[in-house]
Coordinates of C-alpha atoms in Angstrom, one line a residue:
Chain A
M539 CA 13.6 31.1 38.0
S540 CA 11.7 32.6 40.9
A541 CA 8.8 31.4 43.0
T542 CA 6.7 34.4 42.1
A543 CA 6.5 33.5 38.4
S544 CA 4.6 30.3 39.1
P545 CA 4.3 28.2 42.2
S546 CA 4.4 25.0 40.2
P547 CA 5.9 24.9 36.8
V548 CA 4.1 21.7 35.9
A549 CA 0.7 23.3 36.4
V550 CA 1.1 25.9 33.6
E551 CA 2.2 23.4 31.0
T552 CA -0.6 23.0 28.5
P553 CA -1.2 19.6 26.8
L554 CA 0.2 21.0 23.6
H555 CA 3.4 22.1 25.4
R556 CA 3.8 18.7 26.9
L557 CA 3.4 17.1 23.5
A558 CA 6.0 19.4 22.0
R559 CA 8.4 18.7 24.9
K560 CA 8.0 14.9 24.7
F561 CA 8.3 15.0 20.9
A562 CA 11.5 17.1 21.0
A563 CA 13.0 14.7 23.5
N564 CA 13.5 12.2 20.7
R565 CA 16.3 13.5 18.4
V566 CA 15.5 11.1 15.6
A567 CA 11.9 12.1 15.4
L568 CA 12.8 15.8 15.7
G569 CA 15.3 15.4 12.9
G570 CA 12.5 13.7 10.8
L571 CA 10.2 16.7 11.4
I572 CA 12.9 19.2 10.5
V573 CA 13.8 17.3 7.3
F574 CA 10.2 17.1 6.2
A575 CA 9.6 20.7 7.0
A576 CA 12.6 21.6 4.8
I577 CA 11.4 19.4 2.0
A578 CA 7.9 20.8 2.1
L579 CA 9.4 24.3 2.1
V580 CA 11.5 23.8 -1.0
A581 CA 8.6 22.1 -2.7
I582 CA 6.3 25.1 -2.0
A583 CA 9.0 27.5 -3.1
A584 CA 9.9 25.4 -6.2
P585 CA 9.3 28.2 -8.7
L586 CA 11.8 30.4 -6.8
A587 CA 14.3 27.7 -5.7
A588 CA 14.6 25.8 -9.0
P589 CA 17.3 26.8 -11.4
Q590 CA 14.9 26.2 -14.4
N591 CA 11.3 25.8 -15.1
P592 CA 11.1 22.2 -16.2
Y593 CA 7.7 22.6 -18.0
D594 CA 8.9 25.6 -20.0
L595 CA 10.1 23.8 -23.2
A596 CA 11.8 27.0 -24.4
S597 CA 14.2 26.9 -21.5
L598 CA 15.2 23.4 -22.3
D599 CA 18.2 22.8 -24.6
I600 CA 18.2 19.4 -26.3
M601 CA 21.9 19.6 -26.7
D602 CA 22.2 19.4 -22.9
G603 CA 20.3 16.0 -22.9
S604 CA 21.5 13.1 -20.7
L605 CA 24.3 15.0 -19.0
E606 CA 26.0 13.5 -15.9
P607 CA 25.5 15.3 -12.6
G608 CA 27.8 18.2 -12.2
T609 CA 28.3 18.9 -15.9
P610 CA 28.2 22.7 -16.5
N611 CA 25.6 24.3 -18.8
A612 CA 26.1 27.0 -21.4
D613 CA 26.2 29.7 -18.6
G614 CA 28.9 27.7 -16.7
R615 CA 26.5 26.8 -13.9
P616 CA 26.6 23.0 -13.2
Y617 CA 23.6 20.7 -13.5
L618 CA 23.9 19.4 -10.0
L619 CA 21.9 16.3 -10.5
G620 CA 22.3 15.9 -14.3
T621 CA 19.7 16.2 -17.0
D622 CA 17.2 13.9 -18.6
E623 CA 17.1 13.0 -22.3
Q624 CA 15.4 16.3 -23.2
G625 CA 17.9 18.4 -21.4
R626 CA 15.7 19.0 -18.4
D627 CA 17.6 19.9 -15.2
M628 CA 16.8 17.0 -12.8
L629 CA 17.1 19.2 -9.7
S630 CA 14.3 21.5 -11.0
A631 CA 12.2 18.5 -12.2
I632 CA 12.5 17.0 -8.7
L633 CA 11.5 20.2 -6.9
Y634 CA 8.4 20.6 -9.1
G635 CA 7.7 16.8 -8.8
L636 CA 7.8 17.1 -5.0
R637 CA 5.1 19.8 -5.2
I638 CA 2.8 17.3 -6.9
S639 CA 3.7 14.4 -4.8
I640 CA 3.3 16.2 -1.5
G641 CA 0.2 18.1 -2.7
V642 CA -1.5 14.8 -3.7
G643 CA -0.4 13.1 -0.5
V644 CA -1.5 15.8 1.9
G645 CA -4.6 16.8 -0.1
S646 CA -5.9 13.2 -0.3
T647 CA -5.1 12.7 3.4
V648 CA -7.0 15.8 4.5
L649 CA -10.0 14.9 2.3
A650 CA -10.0 11.2 3.5
L651 CA -9.6 12.4 7.1
S652 CA -12.7 14.6 6.8
I653 CA -14.8 11.9 5.2
G654 CA -13.6 9.2 7.6
L655 CA -14.1 11.5 10.6
A656 CA -17.7 12.3 9.6
M657 CA -18.5 8.6 8.9
G658 CA -16.9 7.3 12.1
L659 CA -18.6 9.9 14.3
F660 CA -21.9 9.2 12.6
A661 CA -21.5 5.4 13.0
A662 CA -20.5 5.6 16.6
Y663 CA -23.0 8.2 17.7
S664 CA -26.0 6.8 15.8
G665 CA -25.3 3.1 16.6
G666 CA -27.7 0.4 15.4
W667 CA -28.1 -0.5 11.8
R668 CA -26.4 2.7 10.6
D669 CA -23.3 1.7 12.5
T670 CA -23.4 -1.8 11.1
L671 CA -23.8 -0.6 7.6
V672 CA -20.8 1.8 7.8
M673 CA -18.6 -0.7 9.5
R674 CA -19.4 -3.5 7.0
L675 CA -18.4 -1.1 4.3
V676 CA -15.2 -0.4 6.1
D677 CA -14.5 -4.1 6.7
L678 CA -15.2 -4.9 3.0
Q679 CA -12.7 -2.2 1.9
L680 CA -10.0 -3.0 4.4
G681 CA -10.2 -6.6 3.3
F682 CA -8.5 -5.7 0.0
P683 CA -5.1 -4.2 -0.4
P684 CA -5.0 -0.5 -1.1
I685 CA -3.1 -0.9 -4.4
L686 CA -5.8 -3.2 -5.8
I687 CA -8.6 -0.8 -5.0
A688 CA -6.7 2.2 -6.4
L689 CA -5.9 0.3 -9.6
I690 CA -9.5 -0.7 -10.1
L691 CA -10.6 3.0 -9.7
L692 CA -7.9 4.4 -11.9
A693 CA -8.7 1.7 -14.5
I694 CA -12.2 3.1 -14.6
L695 CA -11.5 6.8 -14.2
G696 CA -8.4 7.2 -16.3
R697 CA -5.3 9.3 -15.5
G698 CA -5.2 12.7 -13.8
V699 CA -4.1 14.4 -10.6
D700 CA -7.7 14.8 -9.5
K701 CA -8.5 11.1 -10.3
V702 CA -5.4 9.9 -8.3
I703 CA -6.7 12.0 -5.4
I704 CA -10.1 10.4 -5.6
A705 CA -8.5 6.9 -5.7
L706 CA -6.3 7.7 -2.7
V707 CA -9.3 9.1 -0.7
A708 CA -11.3 6.0 -1.5
V709 CA -8.4 3.9 -0.3
Q710 CA -7.8 5.8 2.9
W711 CA -11.1 6.9 4.4
A712 CA -11.9 3.5 6.0
Y713 CA -8.8 3.7 8.2
Y714 CA -10.0 7.0 9.7
A715 CA -13.6 5.8 10.0
R716 CA -12.5 2.8 12.0
T717 CA -10.1 4.7 14.3
V718 CA -12.6 7.5 15.0
R719 CA -15.5 5.1 15.6
G720 CA -13.3 3.2 18.1
S721 CA -12.5 6.3 20.2
A722 CA -15.9 7.8 19.8
L723 CA -17.6 4.7 21.2
V724 CA -15.4 5.1 24.3
E725 CA -15.9 8.9 24.6
R726 CA -19.7 8.9 24.1
R727 CA -20.2 7.0 27.3
K728 CA -18.3 9.6 29.3
E729 CA -20.0 12.2 31.6
Y730 CA -19.4 15.3 29.5
I731 CA -21.4 13.9 26.7
E732 CA -24.1 12.9 29.1
A733 CA -24.0 16.4 30.5
A734 CA -24.3 17.9 27.0
R735 CA -27.3 15.7 26.3
C736 CA -28.9 16.7 29.6
L737 CA -28.6 20.3 28.5
A738 CA -30.5 19.3 25.3
L739 CA -27.8 20.7 23.1
P740 CA -28.4 20.1 19.4
Y741 CA -27.1 16.9 17.9
T742 CA -24.5 18.6 15.6
R743 CA -23.1 20.6 18.5
I744 CA -22.6 17.5 20.7
V745 CA -21.0 15.6 17.9
F746 CA -18.8 18.3 16.4
G747 CA -18.3 20.5 19.4
H748 CA -17.8 17.9 22.1
L749 CA -17.3 14.4 20.8
M750 CA -15.0 15.3 17.8
P751 CA -12.2 17.2 19.6
N752 CA -11.7 14.3 22.0
C753 CA -11.4 11.7 19.2
L754 CA -8.7 13.6 17.4
P755 CA -5.4 12.5 19.1
P756 CA -5.3 8.9 17.7
L757 CA -6.4 10.3 14.4
I758 CA -3.3 12.5 14.2
V759 CA -1.1 9.5 14.3
V760 CA -3.0 7.6 11.6
A761 CA -3.0 10.7 9.4
T762 CA 0.8 11.3 9.7
M763 CA 1.5 7.7 8.7
Q764 CA -1.2 7.9 5.9
V765 CA 0.5 10.9 4.3
A766 CA 3.6 8.8 3.8
H767 CA 1.5 5.9 2.5
A768 CA -0.4 8.2 0.1
I769 CA 2.8 9.7 -1.3
A770 CA 4.4 6.2 -1.8
L771 CA 1.2 4.8 -3.3
E772 CA 0.8 7.8 -5.7
A773 CA 4.4 7.3 -6.8
T774 CA 3.7 3.6 -7.4
L775 CA 0.6 4.3 -9.4
S776 CA 2.4 6.9 -11.5
F777 CA 5.3 4.5 -12.0
L778 CA 2.8 1.9 -13.3
G779 CA 1.5 4.4 -15.8
V780 CA -2.0 4.8 -14.3
G781 CA -1.4 7.8 -12.0
V782 CA -0.6 11.4 -12.9
P783 CA -0.5 12.5 -16.5
V784 CA 2.8 13.0 -18.4
T785 CA 2.3 16.8 -18.2
E786 CA 2.4 16.8 -14.4
P787 CA 5.3 14.5 -13.5
S788 CA 5.4 13.6 -9.8
L789 CA 8.4 11.9 -8.3
G790 CA 7.0 8.4 -9.3
M791 CA 6.7 9.5 -12.9
L792 CA 10.2 10.9 -12.9
I793 CA 11.5 7.6 -11.6
A794 CA 9.6 5.7 -14.3
N795 CA 11.0 8.0 -17.0
G796 CA 14.5 7.1 -15.9
F797 CA 13.9 3.4 -15.9
D798 CA 15.0 2.8 -19.5
F799 CA 18.1 5.0 -19.1
M800 CA 19.2 3.1 -16.1
M801 CA 19.8 0.0 -18.2
S802 CA 22.4 2.0 -20.1
G803 CA 24.1 3.1 -17.0
K804 CA 22.5 6.6 -16.7
Y805 CA 21.5 6.1 -13.2
W806 CA 20.8 9.7 -12.1
V807 CA 17.6 10.2 -14.0
S808 CA 15.7 7.9 -11.7
F809 CA 18.2 7.6 -8.7
F810 CA 17.8 11.1 -7.4
P811 CA 14.0 11.3 -7.6
G812 CA 14.0 8.0 -5.8
I813 CA 16.3 9.2 -3.0
T814 CA 14.0 12.3 -2.6
L815 CA 11.0 10.2 -2.4
L816 CA 12.7 7.9 0.1
V817 CA 13.9 10.7 2.4
T818 CA 10.4 12.3 2.3
V819 CA 8.6 9.1 3.2
V820 CA 11.1 8.1 5.9
S821 CA 11.1 11.5 7.6
I822 CA 7.2 11.4 7.8
N823 CA 7.3 7.8 9.1
L824 CA 9.9 8.7 11.8
V825 CA 7.6 11.6 13.0
G826 CA 4.5 9.3 13.0
D827 CA 6.3 6.4 14.7
H828 CA 7.3 8.7 17.6
L829 CA 3.9 10.5 17.8
R830 CA 2.3 7.1 18.2
D831 CA 4.6 6.2 21.0
I832 CA 3.9 9.4 23.0
L833 CA 0.2 9.5 22.3
N834 CA -0.4 5.9 23.2
P835 CA -1.3 5.8 26.9
R836 CA -0.5 2.1 27.1
L837 CA 3.2 2.7 26.5
Q838 CA 3.5 5.4 29.1
K839 CA 5.1 4.0 32.2
Chain B
M1358 CA -21.5 -25.2 11.7
G1359 CA -23.4 -22.0 12.0
Y1360 CA -20.2 -20.1 12.0
V1361 CA -19.0 -21.7 8.8
L1362 CA -22.3 -21.0 7.1
N1363 CA -22.2 -17.4 8.3
R1364 CA -18.7 -16.9 6.9
L1365 CA -19.7 -18.6 3.6
I1366 CA -22.7 -16.3 3.1
Q1367 CA -20.5 -13.3 3.9
G1368 CA -17.9 -14.4 1.3
L1369 CA -20.6 -14.9 -1.3
T1370 CA -22.0 -11.5 -0.6
V1371 CA -18.6 -9.9 -1.1
I1372 CA -18.2 -11.7 -4.5
A1373 CA -21.7 -10.6 -5.6
A1374 CA -21.1 -7.0 -4.4
M1375 CA -17.8 -6.8 -6.2
A1376 CA -19.3 -8.3 -9.4
G1377 CA -21.9 -5.5 -9.4
L1378 CA -19.4 -2.8 -8.7
V1379 CA -17.0 -4.1 -11.3
F1380 CA -19.7 -4.2 -14.0
V1381 CA -20.9 -0.7 -13.2
G1382 CA -17.4 0.6 -13.2
V1383 CA -16.0 -1.1 -16.2
Y1384 CA -19.0 -1.4 -18.5
A1385 CA -21.1 1.6 -17.7
I1386 CA -18.2 4.1 -17.6
G1387 CA -15.5 4.5 -20.2
N1388 CA -15.6 3.8 -23.9
P1389 CA -13.3 1.2 -25.4
V1390 CA -14.5 1.8 -29.0
D1391 CA -12.3 4.9 -29.4
M1392 CA -9.3 3.0 -28.1
L1393 CA -9.7 -0.3 -30.0
I1394 CA -10.5 0.9 -33.5
S1395 CA -7.8 2.7 -35.5
P1396 CA -8.7 6.2 -36.6
E1397 CA -8.6 5.2 -40.3
A1398 CA -11.4 2.6 -39.8
D1399 CA -14.6 3.4 -41.7
Q1400 CA -18.1 3.4 -40.1
A1401 CA -18.8 -0.1 -41.3
E1402 CA -15.7 -1.5 -39.6
I1403 CA -16.6 0.4 -36.4
D1404 CA -20.1 -1.0 -36.4
A1405 CA -18.9 -4.5 -37.0
T1406 CA -16.5 -4.3 -34.1
I1407 CA -19.1 -2.9 -31.8
A1408 CA -21.6 -5.7 -32.8
R1409 CA -18.9 -8.3 -32.3
L1410 CA -18.1 -7.1 -28.8
G1411 CA -21.8 -6.7 -27.9
L1412 CA -21.3 -3.1 -27.0
D1413 CA -24.4 -2.0 -28.9
K1414 CA -26.8 -4.0 -26.7
P1415 CA -28.8 -2.3 -23.9
L1416 CA -26.9 -2.1 -20.6
L1417 CA -29.3 -4.5 -18.9
E1418 CA -28.6 -7.1 -21.6
Q1419 CA -24.9 -6.6 -21.3
F1420 CA -25.3 -7.1 -17.5
L1421 CA -27.2 -10.3 -17.9
N1422 CA -24.6 -11.6 -20.3
F1423 CA -22.0 -10.6 -17.8
V1424 CA -23.7 -12.4 -14.9
S1425 CA -24.2 -15.6 -16.8
G1426 CA -20.6 -15.4 -18.0
V1427 CA -19.4 -15.0 -14.5
L1428 CA -21.4 -18.0 -13.4
H1429 CA -19.9 -20.1 -16.2
G1430 CA -16.4 -18.8 -15.5
D1431 CA -16.5 -16.9 -18.8
F1432 CA -15.5 -13.3 -18.8
G1433 CA -15.4 -12.7 -22.5
T1434 CA -12.6 -12.6 -25.0
S1435 CA -9.7 -10.3 -24.8
F1436 CA -10.0 -7.4 -27.2
I1437 CA -6.2 -7.5 -27.8
Y1438 CA -5.2 -11.1 -27.8
N1439 CA -8.5 -12.6 -29.1
E1440 CA -8.3 -15.3 -26.5
P1441 CA -10.6 -16.1 -23.5
A1442 CA -9.7 -13.6 -20.8
V1443 CA -9.8 -16.3 -18.1
R1444 CA -7.3 -18.5 -20.0
L1445 CA -4.9 -15.6 -20.5
I1446 CA -4.9 -15.0 -16.7
L1447 CA -4.7 -18.6 -15.7
D1448 CA -1.8 -19.1 -18.1
R1449 CA 0.1 -16.4 -16.1
F1450 CA -1.1 -17.4 -12.7
P1451 CA 1.6 -20.0 -11.9
A1452 CA 4.3 -17.4 -12.5
T1453 CA 2.7 -14.9 -10.1
L1454 CA 2.1 -17.7 -7.5
E1455 CA 5.7 -18.8 -7.7
L1456 CA 6.9 -15.3 -7.1
A1457 CA 4.4 -14.7 -4.3
V1458 CA 5.2 -18.0 -2.5
S1459 CA 9.0 -17.3 -2.8
A1460 CA 8.5 -13.8 -1.4
V1461 CA 6.5 -15.1 1.6
L1462 CA 9.2 -17.8 2.3
I1463 CA 11.9 -15.2 2.3
A1464 CA 9.9 -12.9 4.6
I1465 CA 9.5 -15.8 7.1
L1466 CA 13.0 -17.1 6.9
V1467 CA 14.6 -13.6 7.3
G1468 CA 11.9 -11.8 9.3
I1469 CA 11.3 -14.2 12.1
P1470 CA 14.9 -14.7 13.3
L1471 CA 15.5 -10.9 13.0
G1472 CA 12.3 -10.1 14.9
V1473 CA 13.1 -12.6 17.7
I1474 CA 16.5 -11.1 18.1
A1475 CA 15.1 -7.5 18.2
G1476 CA 12.5 -8.7 20.7
L1477 CA 15.1 -10.3 23.0
I1478 CA 17.5 -7.4 23.0
P1479 CA 15.2 -4.4 22.3
D1480 CA 17.6 -1.8 23.8
K1481 CA 20.9 -3.1 22.5
P1482 CA 22.4 -1.6 19.3
A1483 CA 21.7 -4.8 17.3
G1484 CA 18.0 -4.7 18.3
R1485 CA 17.7 -1.0 17.5
S1486 CA 19.4 -1.4 14.1
I1487 CA 17.0 -4.2 13.1
M1488 CA 14.0 -2.0 13.9
A1489 CA 15.6 0.9 11.9
V1490 CA 16.0 -1.5 8.9
S1491 CA 12.4 -2.4 9.3
I1492 CA 11.2 1.2 9.2
L1493 CA 13.3 1.6 6.1
G1494 CA 11.7 -1.5 4.6
F1495 CA 8.3 0.0 5.2
S1496 CA 9.3 3.3 3.7
L1497 CA 11.2 2.2 0.6
P1498 CA 8.8 2.2 -2.4
T1499 CA 8.9 -1.4 -3.8
F1500 CA 9.3 -0.3 -7.4
W1501 CA 12.3 1.9 -6.7
V1502 CA 14.0 -0.9 -4.7
G1503 CA 13.4 -3.2 -7.6
M1504 CA 15.1 -0.7 -10.0
M1505 CA 18.0 -0.3 -7.6
L1506 CA 18.4 -4.1 -7.4
I1507 CA 18.5 -4.2 -11.2
M1508 CA 21.0 -1.4 -11.3
I1509 CA 23.4 -2.9 -8.8
F1510 CA 23.1 -6.6 -9.6
S1511 CA 22.3 -6.6 -13.3
V1512 CA 23.8 -3.4 -14.8
W1513 CA 26.9 -2.8 -12.6
L1514 CA 27.8 -6.2 -11.3
G1515 CA 26.2 -8.3 -14.0
W1516 CA 25.5 -11.2 -11.6
L1517 CA 21.8 -11.7 -12.1
P1518 CA 19.4 -11.2 -15.0
S1519 CA 16.9 -8.5 -14.8
T1520 CA 13.9 -9.6 -16.9
G1521 CA 11.8 -12.7 -17.5
R1522 CA 11.5 -16.0 -15.9
G1523 CA 14.4 -17.9 -17.4
E1524 CA 14.2 -21.6 -18.2
T1525 CA 11.1 -23.3 -16.8
V1526 CA 10.4 -27.0 -16.3
E1527 CA 7.0 -28.7 -15.9
L1528 CA 6.0 -29.8 -12.4
F1529 CA 2.7 -31.6 -12.4
G1530 CA 2.0 -29.9 -15.8
I1531 CA 2.7 -26.4 -14.5
P1532 CA 5.8 -24.5 -15.6
V1533 CA 8.0 -23.5 -12.7
S1534 CA 11.3 -21.6 -12.6
F1535 CA 12.8 -22.6 -9.3
L1536 CA 14.0 -26.0 -10.4
T1537 CA 16.4 -24.8 -13.0
A1538 CA 19.6 -22.8 -12.4
S1539 CA 18.6 -20.2 -14.9
G1540 CA 15.1 -19.9 -13.5
L1541 CA 16.4 -19.6 -9.9
K1542 CA 18.7 -16.8 -11.0
H1543 CA 15.8 -15.0 -12.6
L1544 CA 13.6 -15.6 -9.6
L1545 CA 16.0 -14.3 -7.0
L1546 CA 15.8 -10.5 -7.5
P1547 CA 12.0 -10.2 -8.0
A1548 CA 11.4 -12.4 -5.0
I1549 CA 13.7 -10.4 -2.8
N1550 CA 12.0 -7.2 -4.1
L1551 CA 8.5 -8.5 -3.3
A1552 CA 9.5 -9.9 0.0
L1553 CA 10.9 -6.6 1.3
F1554 CA 7.7 -5.1 2.6
K1555 CA 6.4 -8.3 4.2
T1556 CA 9.8 -9.0 5.8
S1557 CA 9.5 -5.6 7.6
L1558 CA 6.0 -6.6 8.7
V1559 CA 7.2 -10.0 10.0
I1560 CA 10.1 -8.4 11.9
R1561 CA 7.6 -6.1 13.7
L1562 CA 5.1 -8.9 14.5
A1563 CA 7.9 -11.3 15.6
R1564 CA 9.4 -8.6 17.8
A1565 CA 6.1 -7.6 19.4
G1566 CA 5.2 -11.3 20.0
T1567 CA 8.6 -12.1 21.5
R1568 CA 8.5 -9.1 23.9
E1569 CA 5.1 -10.2 25.0
V1570 CA 6.0 -13.9 25.4
V1571 CA 9.3 -13.3 27.1
G1572 CA 7.6 -11.8 30.2
Q1573 CA 5.2 -14.8 30.6
D1574 CA 5.5 -17.1 33.6
Y1575 CA 6.2 -20.3 31.5
I1576 CA 9.3 -18.7 30.0
K1577 CA 10.5 -17.7 33.4
F1578 CA 9.7 -21.2 34.6
A1579 CA 11.6 -22.8 31.7
R1580 CA 14.6 -20.7 32.5
A1581 CA 14.4 -21.4 36.2
K1582 CA 14.2 -25.1 35.5
G1583 CA 17.6 -24.7 33.9
L1584 CA 16.7 -25.4 30.3
P1585 CA 19.3 -24.3 27.8
E1586 CA 18.5 -20.8 26.3
S1587 CA 18.4 -22.3 22.8
R1588 CA 15.6 -24.7 23.9
V1589 CA 13.7 -21.9 25.6
I1590 CA 13.8 -19.7 22.5
L1591 CA 13.4 -22.4 19.8
V1592 CA 10.6 -24.4 21.5
H1593 CA 8.8 -22.4 24.1
L1594 CA 9.1 -18.9 22.8
L1595 CA 8.9 -19.6 19.0
K1596 CA 5.8 -21.8 19.3
N1597 CA 3.8 -19.1 21.2
M1598 CA 4.8 -16.1 19.2
M1599 CA 4.2 -17.8 15.8
I1600 CA 0.3 -17.7 16.2
P1601 CA -0.2 -14.0 15.3
V1602 CA 2.6 -14.1 12.7
V1603 CA 1.0 -17.0 10.9
T1604 CA -2.5 -15.5 11.0
V1605 CA -1.3 -12.1 9.6
L1606 CA 0.8 -13.7 6.9
G1607 CA -2.2 -15.8 5.9
L1608 CA -4.3 -12.8 5.6
E1609 CA -1.6 -10.9 3.8
F1610 CA -1.0 -13.5 1.1
G1611 CA -3.6 -11.9 -1.1
S1612 CA -1.9 -8.5 -0.7
V1613 CA 1.4 -10.1 -1.8
V1614 CA -0.3 -11.4 -5.0
A1615 CA -1.8 -7.9 -5.6
F1616 CA 1.5 -6.2 -4.9
A1617 CA 3.2 -8.5 -7.4
V1618 CA 1.7 -6.1 -10.0
V1619 CA 4.6 -3.7 -9.2
T1620 CA 7.4 -6.2 -9.0
E1621 CA 6.2 -7.9 -12.2
T1622 CA 6.2 -4.6 -14.0
V1623 CA 9.8 -3.8 -12.9
F1624 CA 11.3 -7.2 -13.7
A1625 CA 9.1 -8.0 -16.7
W1626 CA 8.0 -11.1 -14.9
P1627 CA 5.4 -12.8 -17.1
G1628 CA 2.7 -13.0 -14.4
M1629 CA -0.9 -11.9 -14.3
G1630 CA -0.1 -8.5 -12.6
R1631 CA 1.8 -7.4 -15.7
L1632 CA -1.1 -8.5 -17.8
L1633 CA -3.4 -6.3 -15.7
I1634 CA -1.3 -3.2 -16.1
S1635 CA -1.0 -3.6 -19.9
S1636 CA -4.8 -4.3 -20.0
I1637 CA -5.6 -1.2 -18.1
V1638 CA -3.4 0.9 -20.4
Q1639 CA -5.0 -0.7 -23.5
L1640 CA -8.5 -0.6 -22.0
D1641 CA -8.8 -4.4 -22.5
R1642 CA -12.0 -4.7 -20.4
P1643 CA -12.7 -8.4 -20.4
V1644 CA -9.2 -9.1 -19.0
I1645 CA -9.5 -6.4 -16.3
V1646 CA -12.8 -7.8 -15.2
A1647 CA -11.6 -11.4 -15.2
Y1648 CA -8.5 -10.4 -13.2
L1649 CA -10.6 -8.5 -10.6
M1650 CA -13.1 -11.3 -10.2
L1651 CA -10.4 -14.0 -9.9
T1652 CA -8.5 -11.9 -7.4
V1653 CA -11.7 -11.3 -5.3
L1654 CA -12.4 -15.0 -5.4
L1655 CA -8.8 -15.7 -4.3
F1656 CA -9.2 -13.2 -1.4
V1657 CA -12.5 -14.6 -0.3
I1658 CA -11.1 -18.1 -0.3
V1659 CA -8.0 -17.2 1.6
N1660 CA -9.9 -15.2 4.2
F1661 CA -12.4 -18.0 4.6
V1662 CA -9.6 -20.6 5.2
V1663 CA -7.8 -18.3 7.7
D1664 CA -11.1 -17.7 9.5
L1665 CA -11.7 -21.4 9.7
L1666 CA -8.2 -22.2 11.0
Y1667 CA -8.6 -19.4 13.5
A1668 CA -11.9 -20.8 14.8
L1669 CA -10.3 -24.2 14.9
L1670 CA -7.4 -22.9 17.1
D1671 CA -9.5 -20.5 19.3
P1672 CA -12.9 -21.7 20.5
R1673 CA -13.8 -18.2 21.7
V1674 CA -13.9 -16.9 18.1
R1675 CA -16.3 -19.8 17.1
R1676 CA -18.8 -18.8 19.8
K1677 CA -18.7 -15.1 19.1
G1678 CA -19.2 -15.5 15.4
A1679 CA -22.1 -17.9 15.6

């Protein structure tokens, strides 16, 4: 507006502002972020937003079983997405299922990120045989497809939300460890680390105070994509019957429940949870895809 | 030669490590006795079953039995089918292999042309749409796509069957579906389903490769020489962008086999993946162990072959690895 406010408007733009501006420049990615934020919000607010508590058996009416979408219930309010064979409102079941799916996806990603970050920093900063040991473990694990490792673990551990999270963490940590180690190896040769060493700062302070913050950007991209992967993998495992227990149905389990009904033409029991899952995963992938483009220095012309 | 030996030792180490992990996981944790014996059985029956399965022996003895079994290719007898676990799996292996090979073929035949087009015209609507489809292909959960395929093509349109392998004929003593009309119809939907994810991957690889190769001098030279565009693309471009695609697809073949678990469950395809899932649900440990060990073996062999081919094609790898 005026020259007095700031002599150069570029100089006051913080890196975070720049990131936000670049991100918002892509309408598709911005749309993805808004859609995901909305989905996450209704998932968190499920007890308030859902017309029915799908776990409360008293509120279910078996007479309302397998109704088509839009059929009105006893109070005259329509079941927007139909009901399953027990008379459970699918919209409510989906909202509650989303909580579990997103909770497991985000929770396992945060845990795996922390473990991978610690392992990657440790490997890169220590070097030598410790580095070799960690990276061999990473190589070994990345040599096998995630679904196989998760199936093995769940075959051993049994079903359960906590066990699914353990399996997903075990599958994911290696990606973070490899990414972190890569950027940490570059960063630790830079002057500021050397300066910190010359000041005789403690090991933990150098690693966590100086090295870690500078290794985070590429990790954010990996983490975004991994949330989508984790949600999809959890859904797959639950569909196969080795994931979450019947009492805590995630989207994948809802889809599996509807499989038999689909054959008799009752598509809605698994179609709508599937669409919800798809929209969630696509919106996260759109955000991650664009983040990768703007955070990748090689693509900046 | 040193390189080959090095890789071989690495492969054997992986197999040994997995064998140890699998034993600890499956034999030391979890108790199949409760699952396998009906609640009405009396103590004598329970004891007899435990003794028959060798579950009463010390863990070390169970482990030694396990190791000697692994070395003989014997992973025990299925608790459920009363047949050697390895034979159960090998019986179902051809079905899984047929499905996986079909899926990889579809991924190549569909993915490479689309990827090349997207790489040649990255900013035109067609190029952008192909990439949008590829993002969708990455995001769509395989099992849900399979169900939707069944819903559309089997339930609504009634064009294609949704379960089983259809009629099979023997080819070199192995039953295959793709040589009969009924078998081909049964194979189509599961193969498309399994191919979806890898097709998206091939599109991305082919697009990235094309964009890289298009800028090279030899392509400019071929064009400047006045070669027809079809020849430039089909010979000069395709040949050079295929290297990373073939490498990645080779490495990914094992993951196609692993992911067949999902497709086989949806389409009731009688392969070894479906056997694994039912074995996990029924705690049929010998079958789980045999599946894991055979899959690990398959992975190590595939990775070893790809490594060798890579070293054969690129002398730099050979020197670095030795």
